[in-house]
Structures are given as C-alpha cells and as structure tokens.
Amino acid sequence: MKPNEPIVTHIYTADPSAHVFEGKLYIYPSHDIDHDGPTNDNGDQYAMEDYHVLSMDNMESPCVDNGEALHVKDVPWASKQMWAPDAAYRNLKYYLFFPARDHDGIFRIGVATGTSPSGPFQAEENYIPGSFSIDPAVYVNDDGRAFMYFGGLWGGQLEKWQTGTYLPEAAGPDAHAPALGPQVAELSDDMLTFKQAPKEISIVDEDGNPIPAGDEDRRYFEGPWMHKYNGTYYLSYSTGTTHKLVYAVSDNPEGPFVFKGTILTPVLGWTTHHSIVEFQDKWYLFYHDASLSGGVDHKRSVKFTELHYNEDGTIQTINPYQE
C-alpha cells in the first residue's frame, strides 16, 4: 500500500480504528453507502448500515476486506446509522463497539463479540446501559483497565445530554463558556457495561484554563482517540467545523488534558476522523478523506501516513497533500 492513497477502492470507508491483533494490522472503519439523499448538519447523509473489517499483513501488503462483520438488522436495539466503531481484545475475545440510533432515534453505544479480529461479531441484545452519543474509542491501559472515550456534537447529540437526561432541544454552551469535552467511562471486566456513570474530560490550555466553546480551532467536536507514547497519554480528536485533527496530553487516562497542537490539516470533505497505532516499530495515522468520490462528504476513503514525534513528545503536523 502507498501512504495517502485509499487502502480499498471497491467500497467507501471512513472513521478508521486501527489495531494490531495477532501480529497483523486490523482496521475497523464505518462503511459509507453510495446514495444521493439530503446532506445536513444532523448527519442524515451518513446512512451506514454495516461494518467490514480490513486487514494488512504489513504496510506494503494489499489491504484485505474480510467481508461483512455486523449488520444493523442483526442488532436488536438499533434502527439505523451504524457510525464510527472501535474494537478491543480482552478475555480471549474480540469486542466491536459501535454507535447507532435506537428505535427512539437516540444514539447509543452497543457491543458485539467474536472469536476472530476479522469477525463476524454477535451483538448484545441491548446497548450499553448509560451510554449515549457516538464515536466510541476503547483503550486498554497497561494495568489492564479498559476505558471508553466517546461523544460528538450536532448529529452526535452530545449537547443534548448536559443534564444527564436526553433533552432534544438542548443547545451547546455559550461561546465564552467551557466547551463540552468527550466522555470517559471505565468498562467492566466483561467489557459489556460501564463500571460507573460516564464523566466529562476536561481539556485545558497551557495555563490550565478550559478551552472555550467558541475556540473552534481547539475545542472538542467528535472522534476521540487515545494512545500512549513514552508514558504520556495522548487524547486526539476532530475539531469539526474547522476540520482539523488535534491533540492534548496528560499523565492520567481520565485527564485533565493539556492542548498541544494540530496533527492533521483539513482534508477534502467535511468530516475528519482518525486513529493512531504503532505497528512494526513505526507510528501511523489512519484517516479518511473524500478524494476518491470527488469530494462527496458521505463517500469517503480510509488512508494512512506515517506519524512522527519530536524529541519533546510533540507530534509533527501532517499535511497529507504535500508529502
């Protein structure tokens, strides 16, 4: 495979969560559907119905589509919109975590299990109790504790949960108020429930002040990802409206996190969503853009590029169209 080129072209894929399992690289993307429906801020154009698991033996080998791993019709609680997933390995099982709308139109997060990293996966009867919004990312810490990070504004409904109850008309904070952060919850030992209610992560500037909601170059929008490098936890995410991937750091997986900078400059298409993985002694950023479809927002393609750190642990900003 070549950096900054679509890793598959026979289907549209987005929101890649990359992991190393059994010595291979597995990518868990959402599967964009080729349709010509309406586009809006609620995300109705993102009408995904199923998941395909992709895999690569190494960064030069072809990317294999392992076929359909889970379909919305096989998820009892879900009605539509199987958005960005993630996966984890624990208890000799593979877990697929995914958001979807329940039968009331509210986004929840579900879990499915399987014996192979490529699937197929069997969905649990109900969503994770206490879960809401979108974009689950699961990080299994060195001490064996597993944390889920999640949440997305606008179509992801994060603003509507500020009181702990779903309020369909709720708006986000004032521009000068602290921005809404992603949610974090420790997972139970069986990975099927939260150990306690999710809590909001604080993202602050170098002086310890919360990033305000109006600071769209730095504030959280969606697509959290957690990785660890040289003992430091890196929380990376999309800024949404300004179309950047940015990051903040902490010595605690639950934060607070100090904002550091930009990982990826804007790509073609409205959304940006990523993962970061170490594979065969190098670090890689997996991301998507809409170049294969000529810029159609809901017809995206997963790509990758090598990620580089500076000596002080900061990440070098990537412009994928100038490499």
Tab-separated table of C-alpha atoms in Angstrom:
chain	number	residue	atom	x	y	z
A	1	MET	CA	0.000	0.000	0.000
A	2	LYS	CA	1.074	3.585	-0.621
A	3	PRO	CA	0.738	6.326	2.005
A	4	ASN	CA	-2.039	8.866	1.447
A	5	GLU	CA	-3.842	6.622	-1.049
A	6	PRO	CA	-7.151	4.812	-0.413
A	7	ILE	CA	-6.420	1.438	1.169
A	8	VAL	CA	-9.502	-0.025	-0.546
A	9	THR	CA	-11.420	1.346	-3.512
A	10	HIS	CA	-14.240	-1.195	-4.057
A	11	ILE	CA	-16.263	0.276	-1.150
A	12	TYR	CA	-16.306	3.646	0.576
A	13	THR	CA	-14.867	3.571	4.094
A	14	ALA	CA	-14.376	6.173	6.834
A	15	ASP	CA	-13.569	6.653	10.524
A	16	PRO	CA	-10.774	4.045	10.731
A	17	SER	CA	-9.884	2.497	14.088
A	18	ALA	CA	-6.593	0.648	13.630
A	19	HIS	CA	-5.245	-2.042	15.980
A	20	VAL	CA	-2.543	-4.693	15.963
A	21	PHE	CA	-4.036	-8.103	16.723
A	22	GLU	CA	-2.272	-11.446	16.261
A	23	GLY	CA	0.659	-9.718	14.569
A	24	LYS	CA	-1.446	-8.129	11.835
A	25	LEU	CA	-2.939	-4.708	11.389
A	26	TYR	CA	-6.731	-4.628	11.546
A	27	ILE	CA	-8.751	-1.563	10.590
A	28	TYR	CA	-12.336	-1.100	11.784
A	29	PRO	CA	-13.953	1.605	9.611
A	30	SER	CA	-17.503	2.684	9.040
A	31	HIS	CA	-18.894	1.654	5.631
A	32	ASP	CA	-20.208	4.601	3.653
A	33	ILE	CA	-23.226	3.905	1.465
A	34	ASP	CA	-23.360	5.247	-2.092
A	35	HIS	CA	-26.608	7.260	-2.173
A	36	ASP	CA	-27.840	10.674	-3.245
A	37	GLY	CA	-30.017	11.651	-0.271
A	38	PRO	CA	-30.047	15.011	1.520
A	39	THR	CA	-26.999	16.461	3.301
A	40	ASN	CA	-27.481	18.378	6.571
A	41	ASP	CA	-25.896	19.233	9.921
A	42	ASN	CA	-27.786	16.356	11.538
A	43	GLY	CA	-25.709	13.895	9.509
A	44	ASP	CA	-28.620	12.191	7.728
A	45	GLN	CA	-26.344	11.639	4.732
A	46	TYR	CA	-24.248	9.245	6.803
A	47	ALA	CA	-26.640	6.292	6.424
A	48	MET	CA	-24.231	3.436	7.108
A	49	GLU	CA	-25.770	0.005	7.725
A	50	ASP	CA	-22.926	-2.416	8.401
A	51	TYR	CA	-19.243	-2.916	9.165
A	52	HIS	CA	-16.454	-4.511	7.146
A	53	VAL	CA	-13.138	-5.324	8.851
A	54	LEU	CA	-9.992	-4.611	6.821
A	55	SER	CA	-6.574	-6.170	7.460
A	56	MET	CA	-2.959	-5.834	6.333
A	57	ASP	CA	0.000	-8.149	6.951
A	58	ASN	CA	2.373	-5.186	6.704
A	59	MET	CA	2.335	-1.653	5.351
A	60	GLU	CA	3.397	-2.768	1.887
A	61	SER	CA	0.923	-5.634	1.505
A	62	PRO	CA	-2.531	-5.358	-0.074
A	63	CYS	CA	-5.423	-4.470	2.206
A	64	VAL	CA	-7.922	-7.304	2.550
A	65	ASP	CA	-11.659	-6.779	3.004
A	66	ASN	CA	-12.776	-9.582	5.327
A	67	GLY	CA	-16.421	-9.077	4.425
A	68	GLU	CA	-19.445	-8.012	6.443
A	69	ALA	CA	-18.767	-8.375	10.167
A	70	LEU	CA	-22.033	-6.958	11.543
A	71	HIS	CA	-25.240	-5.505	10.029
A	72	VAL	CA	-27.786	-3.237	11.666
A	73	LYS	CA	-30.541	-5.807	11.019
A	74	ASP	CA	-28.728	-8.145	13.424
A	75	VAL	CA	-28.665	-5.572	16.251
A	76	PRO	CA	-31.985	-5.845	18.127
A	77	TRP	CA	-31.890	-2.408	19.748
A	78	ALA	CA	-30.634	-0.414	16.729
A	79	SER	CA	-32.656	1.251	13.987
A	80	LYS	CA	-30.117	2.921	11.674
A	81	GLN	CA	-26.832	4.785	11.226
A	82	MET	CA	-24.016	2.447	12.230
A	83	TRP	CA	-21.407	5.161	12.627
A	84	ALA	CA	-17.715	5.067	13.623
A	85	PRO	CA	-16.770	1.847	15.511
A	86	ASP	CA	-13.809	0.599	17.513
A	87	ALA	CA	-12.524	-2.777	18.653
A	88	ALA	CA	-10.631	-4.269	21.590
A	89	TYR	CA	-9.236	-7.608	22.759
A	90	ARG	CA	-9.768	-8.917	26.272
A	91	ASN	CA	-10.876	-12.140	27.976
A	92	LEU	CA	-9.776	-14.158	24.914
A	93	LYS	CA	-12.474	-12.357	22.901
A	94	TYR	CA	-12.684	-9.568	20.389
A	95	TYR	CA	-15.130	-6.772	21.068
A	96	LEU	CA	-16.660	-4.455	18.476
A	97	PHE	CA	-18.055	-1.224	19.917
A	98	PHE	CA	-20.369	0.840	17.755
A	99	PRO	CA	-22.884	3.715	17.884
A	100	ALA	CA	-26.323	3.582	16.293
A	101	ARG	CA	-29.709	5.177	16.743
A	102	ASP	CA	-32.096	3.225	18.923
A	103	HIS	CA	-35.762	2.868	17.995
A	104	ASP	CA	-36.455	6.303	19.514
A	105	GLY	CA	-33.830	7.949	17.293
A	106	ILE	CA	-31.386	8.442	20.164
A	107	PHE	CA	-27.747	7.474	19.617
A	108	ARG	CA	-26.499	4.739	21.944
A	109	ILE	CA	-23.354	2.614	22.008
A	110	GLY	CA	-23.527	-1.129	21.557
A	111	VAL	CA	-21.101	-4.004	21.772
A	112	ALA	CA	-20.706	-7.211	19.804
A	113	THR	CA	-18.304	-10.076	20.417
A	114	GLY	CA	-16.420	-12.591	18.324
A	115	THR	CA	-13.536	-15.038	18.406
A	116	SER	CA	-11.630	-13.540	15.454
A	117	PRO	CA	-10.396	-9.971	14.956
A	118	SER	CA	-11.965	-10.041	11.480
A	119	GLY	CA	-15.418	-11.022	12.774
A	120	PRO	CA	-18.174	-11.948	12.408
A	121	PHE	CA	-19.491	-10.351	15.595
A	122	GLN	CA	-22.616	-11.191	17.591
A	123	ALA	CA	-24.387	-8.152	19.003
A	124	GLU	CA	-25.618	-7.982	22.558
A	125	GLU	CA	-29.390	-7.757	22.941
A	126	ASN	CA	-29.261	-4.173	24.253
A	127	TYR	CA	-26.938	-1.170	24.150
A	128	ILE	CA	-24.525	-0.465	26.998
A	129	PRO	CA	-26.631	0.884	29.901
A	130	GLY	CA	-25.921	4.575	30.433
A	131	SER	CA	-24.316	5.006	27.003
A	132	PHE	CA	-25.175	7.850	24.645
A	133	SER	CA	-23.832	9.839	21.697
A	134	ILE	CA	-21.291	8.479	19.196
A	135	ASP	CA	-17.672	7.608	18.349
A	136	PRO	CA	-16.622	5.042	20.962
A	137	ALA	CA	-12.859	4.545	21.284
A	138	VAL	CA	-11.678	1.898	23.735
A	139	TYR	CA	-8.219	1.990	25.292
A	140	VAL	CA	-6.926	-0.912	27.372
A	141	ASN	CA	-4.347	0.527	29.775
A	142	ASP	CA	-1.076	-1.107	30.855
A	143	ASP	CA	-2.703	-2.039	34.179
A	144	GLY	CA	-5.485	-3.926	32.370
A	145	ARG	CA	-8.197	-1.316	32.980
A	146	ALA	CA	-10.271	-0.523	29.898
A	147	PHE	CA	-11.675	2.937	29.213
A	148	MET	CA	-14.197	4.036	26.620
A	149	TYR	CA	-13.995	7.562	25.236
A	150	PHE	CA	-16.974	8.838	23.259
A	151	GLY	CA	-19.144	11.784	22.238
A	152	GLY	CA	-19.873	14.011	19.260
A	153	LEU	CA	-21.619	17.344	18.795
A	154	TRP	CA	-24.504	18.181	16.447
A	155	GLY	CA	-25.682	14.931	14.824
A	156	GLY	CA	-23.902	13.044	17.589
A	157	GLN	CA	-26.275	14.575	20.145
A	158	LEU	CA	-23.647	15.275	22.848
A	159	GLU	CA	-25.147	18.710	23.650
A	160	LYS	CA	-28.472	17.083	24.455
A	161	TRP	CA	-27.052	15.147	27.443
A	162	GLN	CA	-25.655	18.007	29.551
A	163	THR	CA	-28.133	17.325	32.381
A	164	GLY	CA	-27.648	13.544	32.297
A	165	THR	CA	-31.014	13.199	30.545
A	166	TYR	CA	-31.708	13.442	26.820
A	167	LEU	CA	-33.192	16.866	26.040
A	168	PRO	CA	-33.956	17.064	22.305
A	169	GLU	CA	-33.963	20.873	22.153
A	170	ALA	CA	-30.785	21.442	24.198
A	171	ALA	CA	-28.068	23.651	22.676
A	172	GLY	CA	-24.354	23.761	23.376
A	173	PRO	CA	-22.588	26.147	25.766
A	174	ASP	CA	-22.146	29.865	25.119
A	175	ALA	CA	-19.033	30.703	23.079
A	176	HIS	CA	-17.196	32.001	26.170
A	177	ALA	CA	-18.154	29.057	28.392
A	178	PRO	CA	-16.014	25.922	28.606
A	179	ALA	CA	-16.514	23.637	25.597
A	180	LEU	CA	-18.111	20.253	26.080
A	181	GLY	CA	-15.438	17.585	26.409
A	182	PRO	CA	-15.605	13.941	25.404
A	183	GLN	CA	-16.984	11.448	27.881
A	184	VAL	CA	-14.939	8.680	29.521
A	185	ALA	CA	-16.141	5.596	31.364
A	186	GLU	CA	-14.234	2.624	32.701
A	187	LEU	CA	-15.565	-0.638	31.297
A	188	SER	CA	-16.484	-3.604	33.432
A	189	ASP	CA	-14.274	-6.674	33.386
A	190	ASP	CA	-16.551	-8.360	30.837
A	191	MET	CA	-16.441	-5.187	28.647
A	192	LEU	CA	-20.245	-5.114	28.374
A	193	THR	CA	-21.153	-2.367	30.876
A	194	PHE	CA	-19.702	0.766	32.479
A	195	LYS	CA	-18.258	0.456	35.991
A	196	GLN	CA	-19.669	3.890	36.817
A	197	ALA	CA	-21.505	6.706	35.060
A	198	PRO	CA	-19.530	8.391	32.263
A	199	LYS	CA	-17.826	11.666	33.148
A	200	GLU	CA	-16.678	14.591	31.058
A	201	ILE	CA	-12.989	15.021	30.267
A	202	SER	CA	-11.510	18.476	30.805
A	203	ILE	CA	-9.328	19.882	28.008
A	204	VAL	CA	-7.366	22.969	29.061
A	205	ASP	CA	-4.754	25.326	27.620
A	206	GLU	CA	-1.153	25.608	28.815
A	207	ASP	CA	-2.284	27.890	31.665
A	208	GLY	CA	-4.915	25.439	32.889
A	209	ASN	CA	-7.900	27.370	31.527
A	210	PRO	CA	-10.675	25.324	29.872
A	211	ILE	CA	-10.825	25.582	26.075
A	212	PRO	CA	-13.939	27.724	25.399
A	213	ALA	CA	-16.773	26.526	23.167
A	214	GLY	CA	-16.125	29.360	20.717
A	215	ASP	CA	-12.493	28.318	20.117
A	216	GLU	CA	-13.294	26.118	17.137
A	217	ASP	CA	-9.620	25.606	16.276
A	218	ARG	CA	-9.041	23.743	19.536
A	219	ARG	CA	-12.328	22.701	21.128
A	220	TYR	CA	-13.568	19.126	21.062
A	221	PHE	CA	-16.153	18.201	18.415
A	222	GLU	CA	-16.054	14.412	17.859
A	223	GLY	CA	-13.886	11.389	17.088
A	224	PRO	CA	-11.792	10.841	20.252
A	225	TRP	CA	-8.790	8.521	20.176
A	226	MET	CA	-6.425	7.530	22.961
A	227	HIS	CA	-2.871	6.276	22.652
A	228	LYS	CA	0.200	6.254	24.853
A	229	TYR	CA	3.723	7.253	23.858
A	230	ASN	CA	6.726	7.329	26.216
A	231	GLY	CA	4.461	7.168	29.260
A	232	THR	CA	2.215	10.067	28.203
A	233	TYR	CA	-1.458	9.724	27.276
A	234	TYR	CA	-2.463	11.426	24.029
A	235	LEU	CA	-6.118	12.348	23.502
A	236	SER	CA	-6.684	13.265	19.857
A	237	TYR	CA	-9.919	14.381	18.238
A	238	SER	CA	-11.646	16.280	15.450
A	239	THR	CA	-12.452	19.989	15.730
A	240	GLY	CA	-15.428	19.507	13.376
A	241	THR	CA	-16.219	22.931	11.959
A	242	THR	CA	-12.548	23.809	11.371
A	243	HIS	CA	-11.826	20.307	10.046
A	244	LYS	CA	-8.594	19.605	11.908
A	245	LEU	CA	-7.281	16.678	13.919
A	246	VAL	CA	-5.708	17.989	17.124
A	247	TYR	CA	-4.376	16.554	20.379
A	248	ALA	CA	-3.889	17.126	24.090
A	249	VAL	CA	-1.729	15.261	26.625
A	250	SER	CA	-1.964	14.032	30.222
A	251	ASP	CA	-0.321	11.690	32.712
A	252	ASN	CA	-3.772	10.281	33.533
A	253	PRO	CA	-6.040	8.450	31.068
A	254	GLU	CA	-9.037	10.292	32.535
A	255	GLY	CA	-7.429	13.723	32.263
A	256	PRO	CA	-7.371	16.643	32.530
A	257	PHE	CA	-5.616	17.005	29.165
A	258	VAL	CA	-3.472	19.955	28.088
A	259	PHE	CA	-3.972	21.080	24.484
A	260	LYS	CA	-0.821	20.773	22.370
A	261	GLY	CA	-1.456	21.247	18.664
A	262	THR	CA	-2.566	20.019	15.259
A	263	ILE	CA	-1.915	16.514	13.919
A	264	LEU	CA	-3.624	16.729	10.526
A	265	THR	CA	-4.618	19.771	8.472
A	266	PRO	CA	-8.065	19.748	6.802
A	267	VAL	CA	-8.762	17.086	4.193
A	268	LEU	CA	-11.213	17.064	1.284
A	269	GLY	CA	-14.743	16.564	2.642
A	270	TRP	CA	-16.459	17.930	5.752
A	271	THR	CA	-15.551	15.248	8.298
A	272	THR	CA	-12.191	14.155	9.633
A	273	HIS	CA	-11.754	11.117	11.896
A	274	HIS	CA	-8.713	9.045	12.699
A	275	SER	CA	-6.730	6.591	14.773
A	276	ILE	CA	-3.070	6.298	15.756
A	277	VAL	CA	-1.295	2.957	16.009
A	278	GLU	CA	2.229	1.590	16.432
A	279	PHE	CA	2.979	-1.244	14.013
A	280	GLN	CA	6.310	-2.880	13.244
A	281	ASP	CA	8.280	-0.181	15.104
A	282	LYS	CA	6.699	2.798	13.355
A	283	TRP	CA	3.732	5.004	14.220
A	284	TYR	CA	0.917	5.566	11.755
A	285	LEU	CA	-2.038	7.894	11.433
A	286	PHE	CA	-5.113	6.383	9.790
A	287	TYR	CA	-7.591	8.945	8.493
A	288	HIS	CA	-10.106	9.451	5.696
A	289	ASP	CA	-10.941	11.956	3.003
A	290	ALA	CA	-13.423	12.244	0.126
A	291	SER	CA	-10.928	12.357	-2.736
A	292	LEU	CA	-11.984	9.056	-4.345
A	293	SER	CA	-15.583	10.302	-4.719
A	294	GLY	CA	-14.551	13.744	-5.929
A	295	GLY	CA	-15.425	15.423	-2.649
A	296	VAL	CA	-18.795	13.882	-1.729
A	297	ASP	CA	-18.982	14.226	2.085
A	298	HIS	CA	-20.563	10.810	2.715
A	299	LYS	CA	-18.426	8.832	0.244
A	300	ARG	CA	-15.078	8.689	1.983
A	301	SER	CA	-11.959	6.536	1.790
A	302	VAL	CA	-9.541	5.416	4.506
A	303	LYS	CA	-5.872	6.306	4.074
A	304	PHE	CA	-2.752	6.206	6.240
A	305	THR	CA	0.512	8.065	6.643
A	306	GLU	CA	3.490	7.750	8.972
A	307	LEU	CA	3.346	9.781	12.182
A	308	HIS	CA	6.467	11.434	13.629
A	309	TYR	CA	7.196	12.759	17.128
A	310	ASN	CA	9.621	15.490	18.081
A	311	GLU	CA	12.140	14.887	20.874
A	312	ASP	CA	9.869	16.677	23.362
A	313	GLY	CA	6.989	14.332	22.562
A	314	THR	CA	5.011	16.765	20.420
A	315	ILE	CA	3.589	15.434	17.160
A	316	GLN	CA	4.702	16.820	13.821
A	317	THR	CA	1.794	18.334	11.898
A	318	ILE	CA	0.860	16.427	8.737
A	319	ASN	CA	-0.459	17.925	5.502
A	320	PRO	CA	-1.326	14.789	3.515
A	321	TYR	CA	-1.446	16.654	0.214
A	322	GLN	CA	2.110	17.996	0.493
A	323	GLU	CA	4.003	14.820	1.338
